[in-house]
Coordinates of N, CA and C in Angstrom, one line a residue:
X1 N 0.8 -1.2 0.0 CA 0.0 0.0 0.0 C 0.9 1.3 0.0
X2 N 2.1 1.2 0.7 CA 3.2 2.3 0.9 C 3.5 2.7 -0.6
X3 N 3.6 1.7 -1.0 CA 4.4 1.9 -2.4 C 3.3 2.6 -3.3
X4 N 2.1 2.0 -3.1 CA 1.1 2.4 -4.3 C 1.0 3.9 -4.0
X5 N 1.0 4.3 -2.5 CA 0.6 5.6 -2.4 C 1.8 6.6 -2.9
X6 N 3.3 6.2 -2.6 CA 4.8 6.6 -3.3 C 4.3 7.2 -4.7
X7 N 3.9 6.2 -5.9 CA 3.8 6.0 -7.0 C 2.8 7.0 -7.2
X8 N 1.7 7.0 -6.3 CA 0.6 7.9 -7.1 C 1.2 9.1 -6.6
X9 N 1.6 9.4 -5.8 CA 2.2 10.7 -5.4 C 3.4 11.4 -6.2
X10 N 4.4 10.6 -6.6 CA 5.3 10.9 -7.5 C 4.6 11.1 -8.6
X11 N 4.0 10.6 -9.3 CA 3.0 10.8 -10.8 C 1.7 12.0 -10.6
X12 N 1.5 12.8 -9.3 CA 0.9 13.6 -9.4 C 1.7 15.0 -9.1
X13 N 3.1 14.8 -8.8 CA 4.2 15.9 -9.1 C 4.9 16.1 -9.9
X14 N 4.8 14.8 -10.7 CA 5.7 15.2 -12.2 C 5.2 16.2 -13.2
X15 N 6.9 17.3 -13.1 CA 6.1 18.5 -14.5 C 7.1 18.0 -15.3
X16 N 6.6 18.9 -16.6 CA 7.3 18.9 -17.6 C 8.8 19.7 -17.5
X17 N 10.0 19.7 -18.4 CA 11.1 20.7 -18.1 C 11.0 22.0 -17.9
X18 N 11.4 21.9 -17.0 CA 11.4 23.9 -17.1 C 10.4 24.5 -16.1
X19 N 9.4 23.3 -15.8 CA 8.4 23.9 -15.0 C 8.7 24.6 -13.6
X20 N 8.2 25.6 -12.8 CA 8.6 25.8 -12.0 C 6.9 26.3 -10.9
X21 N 7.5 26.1 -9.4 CA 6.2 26.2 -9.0 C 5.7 27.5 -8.7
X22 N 3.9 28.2 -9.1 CA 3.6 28.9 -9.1 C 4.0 30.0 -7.4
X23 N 4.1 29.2 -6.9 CA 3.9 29.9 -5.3 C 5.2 31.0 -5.6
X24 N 6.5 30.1 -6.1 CA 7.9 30.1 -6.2 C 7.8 32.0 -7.4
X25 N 7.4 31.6 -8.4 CA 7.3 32.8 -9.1 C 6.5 33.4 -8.6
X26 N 5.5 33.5 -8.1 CA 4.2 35.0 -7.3 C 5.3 35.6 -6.5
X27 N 6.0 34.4 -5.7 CA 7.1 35.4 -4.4 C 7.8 36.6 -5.3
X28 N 8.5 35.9 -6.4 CA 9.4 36.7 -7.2 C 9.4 37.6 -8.6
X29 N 7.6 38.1 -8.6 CA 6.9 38.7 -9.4 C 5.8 39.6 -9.8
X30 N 5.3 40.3 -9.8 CA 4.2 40.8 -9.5 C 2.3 40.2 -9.7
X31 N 3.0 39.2 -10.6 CA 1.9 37.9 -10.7 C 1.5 37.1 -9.4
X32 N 0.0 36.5 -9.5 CA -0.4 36.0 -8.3 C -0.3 34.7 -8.9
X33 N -0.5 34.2 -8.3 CA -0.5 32.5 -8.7 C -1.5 32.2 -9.4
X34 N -2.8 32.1 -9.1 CA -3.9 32.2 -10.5 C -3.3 32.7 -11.6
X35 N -3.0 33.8 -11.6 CA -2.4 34.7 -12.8 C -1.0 33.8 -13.8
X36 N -0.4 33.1 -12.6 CA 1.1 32.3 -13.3 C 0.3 30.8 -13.5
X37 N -0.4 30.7 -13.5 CA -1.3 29.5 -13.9 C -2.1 29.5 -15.0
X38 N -2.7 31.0 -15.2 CA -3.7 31.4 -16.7 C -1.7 31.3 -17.5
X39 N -0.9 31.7 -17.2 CA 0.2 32.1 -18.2 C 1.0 30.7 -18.5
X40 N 0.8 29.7 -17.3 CA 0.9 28.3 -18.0 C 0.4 27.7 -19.0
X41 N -0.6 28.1 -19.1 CA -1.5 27.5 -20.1 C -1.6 28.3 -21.3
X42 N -0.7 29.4 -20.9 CA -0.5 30.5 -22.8 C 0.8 29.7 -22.9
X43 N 1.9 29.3 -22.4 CA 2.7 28.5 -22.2 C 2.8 27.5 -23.4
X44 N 1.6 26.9 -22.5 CA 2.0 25.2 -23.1 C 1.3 25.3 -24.7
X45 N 0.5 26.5 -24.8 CA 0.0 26.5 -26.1 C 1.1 26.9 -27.6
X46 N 1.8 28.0 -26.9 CA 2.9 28.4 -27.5 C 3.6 27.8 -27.6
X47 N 4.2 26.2 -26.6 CA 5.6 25.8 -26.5 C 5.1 24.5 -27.3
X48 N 4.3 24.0 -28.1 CA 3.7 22.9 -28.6 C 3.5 23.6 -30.5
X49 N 3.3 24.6 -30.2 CA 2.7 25.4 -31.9 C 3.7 24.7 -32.9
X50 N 5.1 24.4 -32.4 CA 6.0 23.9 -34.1 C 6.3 22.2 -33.4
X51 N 7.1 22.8 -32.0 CA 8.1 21.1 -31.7 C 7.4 21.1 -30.1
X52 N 6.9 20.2 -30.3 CA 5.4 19.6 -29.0 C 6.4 18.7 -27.6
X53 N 7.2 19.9 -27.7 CA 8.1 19.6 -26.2 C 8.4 20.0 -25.0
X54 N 7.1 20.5 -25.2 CA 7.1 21.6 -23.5 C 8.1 23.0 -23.3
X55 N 8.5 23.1 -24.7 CA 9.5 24.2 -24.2 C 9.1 25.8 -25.4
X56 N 9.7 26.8 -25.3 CA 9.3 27.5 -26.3 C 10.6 27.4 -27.4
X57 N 11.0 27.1 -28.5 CA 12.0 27.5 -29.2 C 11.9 28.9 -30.2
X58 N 13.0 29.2 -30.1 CA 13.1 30.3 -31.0 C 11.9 30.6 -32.3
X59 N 11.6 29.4 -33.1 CA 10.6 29.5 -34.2 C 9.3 30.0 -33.5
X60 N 9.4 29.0 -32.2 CA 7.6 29.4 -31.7 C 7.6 30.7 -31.5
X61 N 8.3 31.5 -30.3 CA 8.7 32.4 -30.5 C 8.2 34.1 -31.4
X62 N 9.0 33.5 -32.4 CA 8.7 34.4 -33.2 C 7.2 34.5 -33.9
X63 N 7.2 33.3 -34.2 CA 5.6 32.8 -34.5 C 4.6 33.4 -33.7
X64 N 4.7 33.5 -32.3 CA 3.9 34.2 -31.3 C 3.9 35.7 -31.5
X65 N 5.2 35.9 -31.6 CA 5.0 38.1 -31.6 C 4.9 38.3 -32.9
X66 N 5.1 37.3 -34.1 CA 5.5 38.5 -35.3 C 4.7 37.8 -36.3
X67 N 3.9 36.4 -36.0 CA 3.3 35.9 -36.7 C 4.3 35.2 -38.1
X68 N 5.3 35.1 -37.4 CA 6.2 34.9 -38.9 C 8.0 33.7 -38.5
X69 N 7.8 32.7 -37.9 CA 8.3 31.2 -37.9 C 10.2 31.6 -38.0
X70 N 10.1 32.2 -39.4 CA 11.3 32.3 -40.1 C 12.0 33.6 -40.2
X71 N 11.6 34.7 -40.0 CA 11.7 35.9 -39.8 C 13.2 36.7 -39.4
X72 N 13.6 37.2 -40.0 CA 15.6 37.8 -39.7 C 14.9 39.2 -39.0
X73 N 15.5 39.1 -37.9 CA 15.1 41.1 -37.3 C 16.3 40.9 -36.0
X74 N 17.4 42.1 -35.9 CA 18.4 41.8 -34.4 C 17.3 42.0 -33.3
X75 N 16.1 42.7 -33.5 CA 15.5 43.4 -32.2 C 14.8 41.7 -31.8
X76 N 14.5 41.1 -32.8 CA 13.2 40.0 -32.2 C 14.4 38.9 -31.7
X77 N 15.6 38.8 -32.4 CA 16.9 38.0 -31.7 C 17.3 38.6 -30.6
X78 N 17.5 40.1 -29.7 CA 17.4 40.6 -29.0 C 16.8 40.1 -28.0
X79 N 15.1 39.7 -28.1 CA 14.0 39.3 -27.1 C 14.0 38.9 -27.0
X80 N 14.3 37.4 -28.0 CA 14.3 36.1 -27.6 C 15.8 36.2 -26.6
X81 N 16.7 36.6 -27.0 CA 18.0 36.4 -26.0 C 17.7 36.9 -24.8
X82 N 17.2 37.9 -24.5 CA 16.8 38.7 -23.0 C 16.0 37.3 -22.3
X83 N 15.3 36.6 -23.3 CA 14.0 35.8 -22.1 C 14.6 34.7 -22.3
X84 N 16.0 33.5 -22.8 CA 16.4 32.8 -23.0 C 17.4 33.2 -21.8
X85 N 17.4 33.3 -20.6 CA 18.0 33.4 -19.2 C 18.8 32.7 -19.2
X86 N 18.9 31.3 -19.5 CA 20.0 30.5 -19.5 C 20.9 30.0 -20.4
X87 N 20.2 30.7 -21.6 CA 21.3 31.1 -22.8 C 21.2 29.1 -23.2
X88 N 20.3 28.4 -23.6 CA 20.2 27.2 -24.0 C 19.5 27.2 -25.3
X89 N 19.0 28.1 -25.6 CA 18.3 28.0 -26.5 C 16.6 27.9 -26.9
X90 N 16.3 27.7 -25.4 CA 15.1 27.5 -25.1 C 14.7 28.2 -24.3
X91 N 13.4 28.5 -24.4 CA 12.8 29.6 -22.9 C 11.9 28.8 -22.2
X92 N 12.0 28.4 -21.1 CA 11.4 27.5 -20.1 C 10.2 28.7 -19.3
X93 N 9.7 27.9 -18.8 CA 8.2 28.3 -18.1 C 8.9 29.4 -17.4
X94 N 9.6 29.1 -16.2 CA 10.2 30.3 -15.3 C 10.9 31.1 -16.3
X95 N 11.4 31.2 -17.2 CA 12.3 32.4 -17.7 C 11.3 33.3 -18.1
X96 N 10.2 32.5 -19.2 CA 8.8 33.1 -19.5 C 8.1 34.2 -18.6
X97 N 7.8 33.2 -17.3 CA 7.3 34.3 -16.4 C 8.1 35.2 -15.8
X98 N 9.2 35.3 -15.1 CA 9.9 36.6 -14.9 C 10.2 37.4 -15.6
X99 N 10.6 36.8 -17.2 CA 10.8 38.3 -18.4 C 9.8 38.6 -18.5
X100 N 8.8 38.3 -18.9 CA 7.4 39.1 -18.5 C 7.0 39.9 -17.9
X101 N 7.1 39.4 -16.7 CA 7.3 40.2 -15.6 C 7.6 41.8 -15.6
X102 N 8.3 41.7 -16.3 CA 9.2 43.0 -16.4 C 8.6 43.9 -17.0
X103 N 7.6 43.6 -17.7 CA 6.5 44.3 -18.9 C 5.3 44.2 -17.9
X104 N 5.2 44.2 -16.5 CA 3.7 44.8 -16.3 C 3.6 45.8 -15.2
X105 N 2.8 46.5 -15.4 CA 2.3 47.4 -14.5 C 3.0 47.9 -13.9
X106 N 2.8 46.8 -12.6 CA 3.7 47.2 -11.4 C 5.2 47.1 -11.3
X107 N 5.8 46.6 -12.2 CA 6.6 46.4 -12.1 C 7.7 47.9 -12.3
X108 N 8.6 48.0 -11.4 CA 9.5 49.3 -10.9 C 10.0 49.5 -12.5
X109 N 10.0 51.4 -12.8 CA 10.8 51.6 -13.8 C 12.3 51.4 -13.8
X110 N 12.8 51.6 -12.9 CA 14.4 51.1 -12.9 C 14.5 49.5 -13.4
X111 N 13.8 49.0 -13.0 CA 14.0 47.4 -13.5 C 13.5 47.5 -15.2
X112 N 12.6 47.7 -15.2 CA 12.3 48.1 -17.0 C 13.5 48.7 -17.8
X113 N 14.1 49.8 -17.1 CA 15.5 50.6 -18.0 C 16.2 49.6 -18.0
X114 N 16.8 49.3 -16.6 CA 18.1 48.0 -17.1 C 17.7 46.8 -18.1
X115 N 16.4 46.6 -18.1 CA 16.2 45.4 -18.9 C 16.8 45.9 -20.4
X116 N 15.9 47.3 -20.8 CA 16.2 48.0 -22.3 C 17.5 48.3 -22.4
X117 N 18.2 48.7 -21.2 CA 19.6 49.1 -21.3 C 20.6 47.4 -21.7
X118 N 20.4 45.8 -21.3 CA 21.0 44.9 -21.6 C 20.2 45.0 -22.9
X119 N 18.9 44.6 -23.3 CA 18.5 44.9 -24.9 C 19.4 45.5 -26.0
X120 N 19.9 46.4 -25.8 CA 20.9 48.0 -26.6 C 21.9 47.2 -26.6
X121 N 22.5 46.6 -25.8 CA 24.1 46.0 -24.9 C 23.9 44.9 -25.6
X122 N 24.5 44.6 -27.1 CA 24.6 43.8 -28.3 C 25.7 42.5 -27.3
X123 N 26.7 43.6 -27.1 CA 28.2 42.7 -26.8 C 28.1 42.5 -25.0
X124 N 26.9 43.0 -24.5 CA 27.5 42.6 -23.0 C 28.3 42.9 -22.6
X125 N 28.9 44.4 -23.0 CA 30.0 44.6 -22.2 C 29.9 46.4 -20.9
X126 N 28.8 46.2 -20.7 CA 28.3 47.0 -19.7 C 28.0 48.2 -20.4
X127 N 28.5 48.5 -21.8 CA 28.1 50.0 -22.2 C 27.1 49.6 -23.6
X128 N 26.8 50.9 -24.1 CA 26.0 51.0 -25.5 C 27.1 51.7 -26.0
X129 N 27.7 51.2 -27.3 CA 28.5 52.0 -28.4 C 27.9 52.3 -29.4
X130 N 28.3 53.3 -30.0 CA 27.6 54.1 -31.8 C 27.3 52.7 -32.4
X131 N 28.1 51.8 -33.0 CA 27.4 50.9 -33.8 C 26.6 49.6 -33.1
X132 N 26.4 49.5 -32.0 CA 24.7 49.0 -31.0 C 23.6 50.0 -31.4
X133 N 24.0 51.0 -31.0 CA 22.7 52.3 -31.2 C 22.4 51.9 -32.5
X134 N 23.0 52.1 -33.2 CA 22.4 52.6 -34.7 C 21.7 50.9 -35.4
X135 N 22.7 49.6 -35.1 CA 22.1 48.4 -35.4 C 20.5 48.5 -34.3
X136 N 20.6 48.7 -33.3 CA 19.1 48.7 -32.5 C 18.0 50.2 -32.8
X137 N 18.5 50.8 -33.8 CA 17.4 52.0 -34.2 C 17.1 51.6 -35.6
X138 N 17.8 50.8 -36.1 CA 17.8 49.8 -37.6 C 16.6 49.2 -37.3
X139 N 16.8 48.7 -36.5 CA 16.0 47.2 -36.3 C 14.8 47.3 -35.5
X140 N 14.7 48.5 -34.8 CA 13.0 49.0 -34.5 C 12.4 49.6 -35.3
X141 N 13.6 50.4 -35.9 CA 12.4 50.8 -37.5 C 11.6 50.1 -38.3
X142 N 12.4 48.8 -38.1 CA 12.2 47.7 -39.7 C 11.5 47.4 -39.1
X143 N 10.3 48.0 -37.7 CA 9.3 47.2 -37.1 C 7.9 48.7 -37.1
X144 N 8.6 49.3 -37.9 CA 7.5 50.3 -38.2 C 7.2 50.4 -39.9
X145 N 6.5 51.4 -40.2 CA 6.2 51.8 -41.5 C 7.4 53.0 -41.4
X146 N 7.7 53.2 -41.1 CA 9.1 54.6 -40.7 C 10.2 54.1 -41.7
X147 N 10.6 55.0 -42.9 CA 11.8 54.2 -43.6 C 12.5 55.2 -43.5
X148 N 13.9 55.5 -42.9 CA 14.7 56.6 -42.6 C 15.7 55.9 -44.0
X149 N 16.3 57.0 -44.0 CA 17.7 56.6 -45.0 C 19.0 56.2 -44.4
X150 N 20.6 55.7 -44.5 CA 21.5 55.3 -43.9 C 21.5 56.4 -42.7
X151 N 22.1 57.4 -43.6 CA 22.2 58.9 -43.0 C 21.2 59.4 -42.0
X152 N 19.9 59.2 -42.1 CA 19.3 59.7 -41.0 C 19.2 59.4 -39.9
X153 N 19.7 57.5 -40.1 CA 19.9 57.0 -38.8 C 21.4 57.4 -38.2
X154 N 22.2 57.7 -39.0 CA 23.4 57.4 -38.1 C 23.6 59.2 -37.8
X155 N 22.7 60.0 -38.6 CA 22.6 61.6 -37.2 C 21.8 60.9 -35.7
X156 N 20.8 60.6 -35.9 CA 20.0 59.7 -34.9 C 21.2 59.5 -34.1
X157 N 21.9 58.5 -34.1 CA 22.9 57.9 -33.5 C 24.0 59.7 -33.1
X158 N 24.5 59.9 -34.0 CA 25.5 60.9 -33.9 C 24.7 62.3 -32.3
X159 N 23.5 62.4 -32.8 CA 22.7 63.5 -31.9 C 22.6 62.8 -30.5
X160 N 22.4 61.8 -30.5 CA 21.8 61.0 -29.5 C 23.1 60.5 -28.5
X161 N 24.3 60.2 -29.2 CA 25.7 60.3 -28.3 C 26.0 61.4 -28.3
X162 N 25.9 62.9 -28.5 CA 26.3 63.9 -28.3 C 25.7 64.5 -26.8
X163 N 24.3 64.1 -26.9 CA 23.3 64.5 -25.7 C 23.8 63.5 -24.7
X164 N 24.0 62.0 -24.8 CA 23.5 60.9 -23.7 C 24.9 61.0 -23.4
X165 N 26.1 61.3 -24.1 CA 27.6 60.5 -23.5 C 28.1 61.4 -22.9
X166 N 27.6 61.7 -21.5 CA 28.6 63.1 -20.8 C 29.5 63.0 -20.4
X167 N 29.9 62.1 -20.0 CA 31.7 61.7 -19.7 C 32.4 61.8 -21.0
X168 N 31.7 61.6 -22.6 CA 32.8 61.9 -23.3 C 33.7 60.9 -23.3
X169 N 33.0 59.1 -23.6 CA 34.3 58.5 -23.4 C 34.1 57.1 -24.7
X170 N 32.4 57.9 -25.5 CA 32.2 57.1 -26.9 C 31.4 56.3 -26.8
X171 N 31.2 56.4 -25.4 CA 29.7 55.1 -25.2 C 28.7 55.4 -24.3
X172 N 27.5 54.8 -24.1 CA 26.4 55.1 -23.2 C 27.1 54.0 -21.8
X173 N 27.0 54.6 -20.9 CA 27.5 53.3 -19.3 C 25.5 53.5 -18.5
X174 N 25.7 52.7 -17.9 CA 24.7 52.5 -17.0 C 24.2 54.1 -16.4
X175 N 24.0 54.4 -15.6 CA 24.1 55.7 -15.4 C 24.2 56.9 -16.6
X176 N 24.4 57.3 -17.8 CA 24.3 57.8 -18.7 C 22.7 56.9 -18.9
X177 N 22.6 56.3 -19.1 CA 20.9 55.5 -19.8 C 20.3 56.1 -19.0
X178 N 20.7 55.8 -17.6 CA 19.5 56.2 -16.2 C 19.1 57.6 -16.5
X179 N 19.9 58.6 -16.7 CA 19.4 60.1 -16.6 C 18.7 60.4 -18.3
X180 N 19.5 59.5 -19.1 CA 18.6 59.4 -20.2 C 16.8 59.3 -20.4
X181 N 16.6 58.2 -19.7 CA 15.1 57.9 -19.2 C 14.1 58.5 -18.7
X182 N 15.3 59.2 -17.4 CA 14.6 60.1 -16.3 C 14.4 61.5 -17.7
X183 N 15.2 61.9 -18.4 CA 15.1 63.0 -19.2 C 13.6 62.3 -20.0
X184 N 13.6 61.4 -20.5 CA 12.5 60.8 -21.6 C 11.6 59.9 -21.0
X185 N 10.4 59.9 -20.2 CA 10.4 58.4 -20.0 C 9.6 57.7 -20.5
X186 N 9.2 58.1 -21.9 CA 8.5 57.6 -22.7 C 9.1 56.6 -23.6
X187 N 10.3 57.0 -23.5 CA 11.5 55.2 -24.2 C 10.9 54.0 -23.6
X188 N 10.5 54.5 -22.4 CA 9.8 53.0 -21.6 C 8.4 52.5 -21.8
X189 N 8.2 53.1 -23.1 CA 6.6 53.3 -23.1 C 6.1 51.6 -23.6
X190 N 7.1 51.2 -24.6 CA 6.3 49.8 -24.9 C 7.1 48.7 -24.2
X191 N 7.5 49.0 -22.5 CA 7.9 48.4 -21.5 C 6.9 48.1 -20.7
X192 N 5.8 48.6 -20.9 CA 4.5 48.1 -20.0 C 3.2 47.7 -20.7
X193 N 3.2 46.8 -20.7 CA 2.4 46.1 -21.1 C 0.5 45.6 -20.2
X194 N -0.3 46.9 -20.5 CA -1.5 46.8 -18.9 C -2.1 45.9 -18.9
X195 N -2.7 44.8 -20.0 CA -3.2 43.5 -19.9 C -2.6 42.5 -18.8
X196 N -0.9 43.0 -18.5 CA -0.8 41.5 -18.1 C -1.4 42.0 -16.3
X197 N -2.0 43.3 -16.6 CA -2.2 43.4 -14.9 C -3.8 43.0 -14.6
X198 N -4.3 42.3 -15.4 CA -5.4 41.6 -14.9 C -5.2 39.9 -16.1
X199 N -4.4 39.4 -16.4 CA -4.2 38.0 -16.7 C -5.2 37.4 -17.2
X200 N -5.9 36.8 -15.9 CA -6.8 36.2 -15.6 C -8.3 36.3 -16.0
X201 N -8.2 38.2 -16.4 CA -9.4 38.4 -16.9 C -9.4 38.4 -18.4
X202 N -8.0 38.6 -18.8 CA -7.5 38.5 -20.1 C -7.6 36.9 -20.7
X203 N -7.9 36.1 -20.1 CA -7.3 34.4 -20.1 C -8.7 33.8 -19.1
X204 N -9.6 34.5 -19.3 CA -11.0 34.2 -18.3 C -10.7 32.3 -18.2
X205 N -11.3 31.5 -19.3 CA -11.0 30.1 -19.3 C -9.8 29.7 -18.6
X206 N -8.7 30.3 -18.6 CA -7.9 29.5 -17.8 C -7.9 29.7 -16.5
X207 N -9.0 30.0 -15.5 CA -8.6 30.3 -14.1 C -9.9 29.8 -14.0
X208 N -10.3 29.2 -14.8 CA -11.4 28.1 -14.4 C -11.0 27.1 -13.4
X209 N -9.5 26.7 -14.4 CA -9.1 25.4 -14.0 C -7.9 25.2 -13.0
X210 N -8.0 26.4 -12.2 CA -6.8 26.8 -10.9 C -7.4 25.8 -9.8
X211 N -6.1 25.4 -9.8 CA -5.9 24.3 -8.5 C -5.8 25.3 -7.2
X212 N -5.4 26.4 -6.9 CA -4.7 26.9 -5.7 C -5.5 28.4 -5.8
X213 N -6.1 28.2 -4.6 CA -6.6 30.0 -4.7 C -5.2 30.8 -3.9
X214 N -5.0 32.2 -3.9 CA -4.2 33.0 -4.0 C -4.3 33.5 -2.6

């Protein structure tokens, strides 16, 4: 009887890779647990759309924001790399929900800048240089109807390190971004995203099927 009850217990805690438990992310998010439960279930729909392995790959991905599988853009390689937290290639449930995170509501604007400030930060090497800027103002354009010419991006670029680089040392550092923001803080504008601050009402069907009230 020990054993049978072992067995059914182990088979009623097995998740899939990557899974992590809701209580665990609400501590470390501004999501409730209902709410990381409706986003399970946007999850497993998105991590199934191409390769039905519980995980999200790059294709799905893209497939999800841009409607388009195969798609060349640095900015959408950008967001996939920011939410790819462990740099595997895959974006697992937990990475899912914390980069998200970062896009809602409540969530503090200093944590939103540094996220956009690693975004910019091609090479990871704590600053933004002229040719990051100008490849990351390339590649949000190519996400508008806005067609500038070589030249107008790289004044963009030239005006924009003249204003942001006050040390004078050829690059944006941490601190130069910050006062940058605080000067504009509408750079942060498609950093919030207000749906995800009600989830659940957004994802009504899925909090049908919540095991855990909050």
């Amino acid at each position: 009887m020990l054993a049978f009850v072992k067995c059914f217990s182990l088979k009623r805690t097995k998740h899939p890779r990557g899974y992590e438990d809701p209580h665990v992310l609400a501590s470390e998010t501004p999501f409730t647990v209902n709410e990381i439960e409706a986003l399970h279930d946007l999850y497993k729909k998105l991590s199934t759309s191409i390769i039905d392995d519980g995980l999200i790959h790059k294709e799905e991905f893209l497939l999800a924001l841009f409607r388009n599988s195969s798609m060349q853009n640095l900015f959408a390689d950008r967001v996939f790399y920011m939410f790819d937290r462990k740099r595997n290639g895959v974006i697992e449930f937990g990475e899912f929900v914390r980069s998200l995170s970062i896009f809602h509501p409540y969530t503090p604007e200093h944590e939103k800048s540094a996220f956009m400030f690693k975004l910019f930060d091609l090479h990871g090497t704590g600053f933004i240089e002229p040719h990051e800027l100008k490849k990351m103002v390339g590649a949000l354009l190519g996400e508008t109807d806005l067609e500038l010419s070589e030249e107008s991006i790289e004044a963009i670029v030239e005006q924009t390190m003249l204003e942001v680089d006050t040390n004078k040392d050829g690059k944006i550092d941490e601190e130069e971004w910050k006062e940058l923001v605080a000067k504009n803080p509408s750079i942060l504008k498609n950093m919030t995203l207000p749906y995800l601050k009600e989830v659940t009402l957004a994802f009504p069907s899925f909090v049908l099927d919540s095991e855990v009230e909050d």
